[in-house]
Amino acid sequence: MTIGELYRLGRRQLAQAGNESPEFDCACMIEKLWNLDRQGLLLHGNEPAEPQKEAEFRNMIEERAGHRPLQYLLGSWPFMEMELAVGEGVLCPREDTEVVVRAAAGLLKNSQKPLYGMDLCGGTGAVALGLCSLLPHLHMDSVEWLEDAFSYLEKNTGRFGDGRVIPVRGDVLNPQTPALLCREPLDVLISNPPYIASGELPGLQEEVQREPQTALDGGGDGLVFYRAIAQFWVPTVKPGGVVALEIGEEQAQDVCALLEKAGVIELCVHQDLGGLDRAITGKRTQVR
């Protein structure tokens, strides 16, 4: 078969399987295997497909039709000009996460002095790497507890961190962890923690359910990690330092209350491109 025939075959198979974006998904797979973008597919679509690559493409289509995340099939996914390694065991980076990164950067952009920050529940390292890409004076530790996810954190920080993002193993929910990991008071504390209520997990999209549940499950009310961050981690932020958290679309009021109680002021809720609440930022007040 030709490359173009395979593309059309894959597109039909995905559409029949109920895939919401068969053209896009197939185009991504074609680009991975043959290094052809859409224009390249038009120019070279009549060329015969190598048997090995044809077999690999067919296998990818079958797995995608079975709801394996596209990001896992491709082995990487873009986030803020970086192509981050992803795979089973780590949460896929999402465009919405740029909201918390850019909101935090906006509060720190005028600082000319060296800055030190902590990224909690680091996963692929998207948050820490994205923030450091916007703030050249920032150095960060990115904390991750899960072994599979930590391997991706190491890989991505090694490639994109420029020595300014250090992967660190640590349990965010353990009250002793902040004292063990924080080398000095923080200029910025940022996190995209698990925030989906446990009871809502079975109703998630099938692809999302293939991602690690531990990276999604925020406990009975979705707020377990926010309570730990407010109680254990906010005290590590220096007065005037920035706190920035990604949130679920209905969590702004509850998370703001937790942060306010912990001494975070100037709270601001930020929306994503769909107009949904997606992040909260604030600054730590002077220590009472």
Short mmCIF file of C-alpha atoms in Angstrom, two decimals, residues 97 99-108 115-122 127-128 131-132 135 138-144 170-174 177-179 181-193 225-247 255 258-260 262-265 267-268 270 279-285:
data_model
loop_
_atom_site.label_atom_id
_atom_site.label_comp_id
_atom_site.label_asym_id
_atom_site.label_seq_id
_atom_site.Cartn_x
_atom_site.Cartn_y
_atom_site.Cartn_z
CA THR A 97 -1.59 23.71 32.11
CA VAL A 99 -2.51 28.83 32.25
CA VAL A 100 -0.89 28.25 35.66
CA VAL A 101 2.62 28.48 34.22
CA ARG A 102 2.06 31.81 32.48
CA ALA A 103 0.11 33.22 35.42
CA ALA A 104 3.00 32.47 37.79
CA ALA A 105 5.52 33.85 35.32
CA GLY A 106 3.55 37.08 35.10
CA LEU A 107 3.97 37.64 38.82
CA LEU A 108 7.72 36.97 38.73
CA LEU A 115 14.88 32.82 42.04
CA TYR A 116 14.33 29.40 43.61
CA GLY A 117 11.09 27.47 43.30
CA MET A 118 9.44 24.12 43.87
CA ASP A 119 7.12 22.26 41.49
CA LEU A 120 4.98 19.63 43.23
CA CYS A 121 3.66 16.49 41.48
CA GLY A 122 6.10 17.13 38.65
CA VAL A 127 5.27 22.91 34.72
CA ALA A 128 8.82 23.44 36.00
CA LEU A 131 8.16 28.20 33.97
CA CYS A 132 11.96 28.16 33.72
CA LEU A 135 12.14 33.09 33.64
CA LEU A 138 14.76 30.78 38.00
CA HIS A 139 16.05 27.46 39.33
CA MET A 140 13.55 24.79 40.43
CA ASP A 141 13.23 21.43 42.10
CA SER A 142 10.48 19.27 40.61
CA VAL A 143 9.06 16.77 43.09
CA GLU A 144 7.59 13.44 41.97
CA GLY A 170 9.35 13.02 47.36
CA ASP A 171 5.86 12.39 48.72
CA VAL A 172 3.93 15.66 48.59
CA LEU A 173 1.37 14.38 51.10
CA ASN A 174 3.96 13.58 53.77
CA THR A 177 8.81 16.17 53.05
CA PRO A 178 8.99 20.00 52.80
CA ALA A 179 11.63 20.24 55.54
CA LEU A 181 13.55 18.93 50.32
CA CYS A 182 13.41 22.73 50.53
CA ARG A 183 16.97 24.02 50.41
CA GLU A 184 15.88 27.58 51.25
CA PRO A 185 12.64 29.60 51.42
CA LEU A 186 10.82 29.52 48.09
CA ASP A 187 10.26 32.40 45.70
CA VAL A 188 7.58 30.34 43.95
CA LEU A 189 5.56 27.24 44.79
CA ILE A 190 3.65 25.80 41.85
CA SER A 191 1.72 22.61 41.24
CA ASN A 192 -0.67 20.79 38.97
CA PRO A 193 -1.76 18.20 41.56
CA PHE A 225 -3.48 17.59 47.69
CA TYR A 226 -4.62 21.20 48.09
CA ARG A 227 -5.01 20.68 51.83
CA ALA A 228 -1.51 19.24 52.05
CA ILE A 229 -0.07 22.06 49.96
CA ALA A 230 -1.76 24.72 52.07
CA GLN A 231 -0.79 23.13 55.38
CA PHE A 232 2.68 21.73 54.70
CA TRP A 233 4.10 23.59 51.72
CA VAL A 234 2.85 27.18 51.82
CA PRO A 235 4.92 27.82 54.99
CA THR A 236 8.07 27.14 52.92
CA VAL A 237 7.32 30.17 50.70
CA LYS A 238 9.06 33.39 51.70
CA PRO A 239 6.91 36.45 52.45
CA GLY A 240 5.89 37.97 49.13
CA GLY A 241 6.62 34.71 47.32
CA VAL A 242 4.22 33.36 44.70
CA VAL A 243 1.86 30.39 45.07
CA ALA A 244 0.30 29.08 41.85
CA LEU A 245 -1.97 26.03 41.53
CA GLU A 246 -3.86 24.44 38.67
CA ILE A 247 -7.43 23.58 39.68
CA VAL A 255 -9.00 26.15 47.04
CA LEU A 258 -7.64 26.85 51.88
CA LEU A 259 -4.96 29.23 50.63
CA GLU A 260 -6.42 32.22 52.41
CA ALA A 262 -2.76 29.41 55.04
CA GLY A 263 -1.80 33.07 54.67
CA VAL A 264 -1.91 33.55 50.91
CA ILE A 265 -3.20 36.94 49.82
CA LEU A 267 -5.68 35.63 45.30
CA CYS A 268 -6.61 35.62 41.63
CA HIS A 270 -7.37 32.52 35.99
CA ALA A 279 -5.57 28.25 38.03
CA ILE A 280 -5.20 30.26 41.20
CA THR A 281 -2.29 32.54 42.06
CA GLY A 282 -1.47 34.51 45.18
CA LYS A 283 1.35 35.75 47.36
CA ARG A 284 2.31 34.68 50.83
CA THR A 285 1.65 37.32 53.39
#
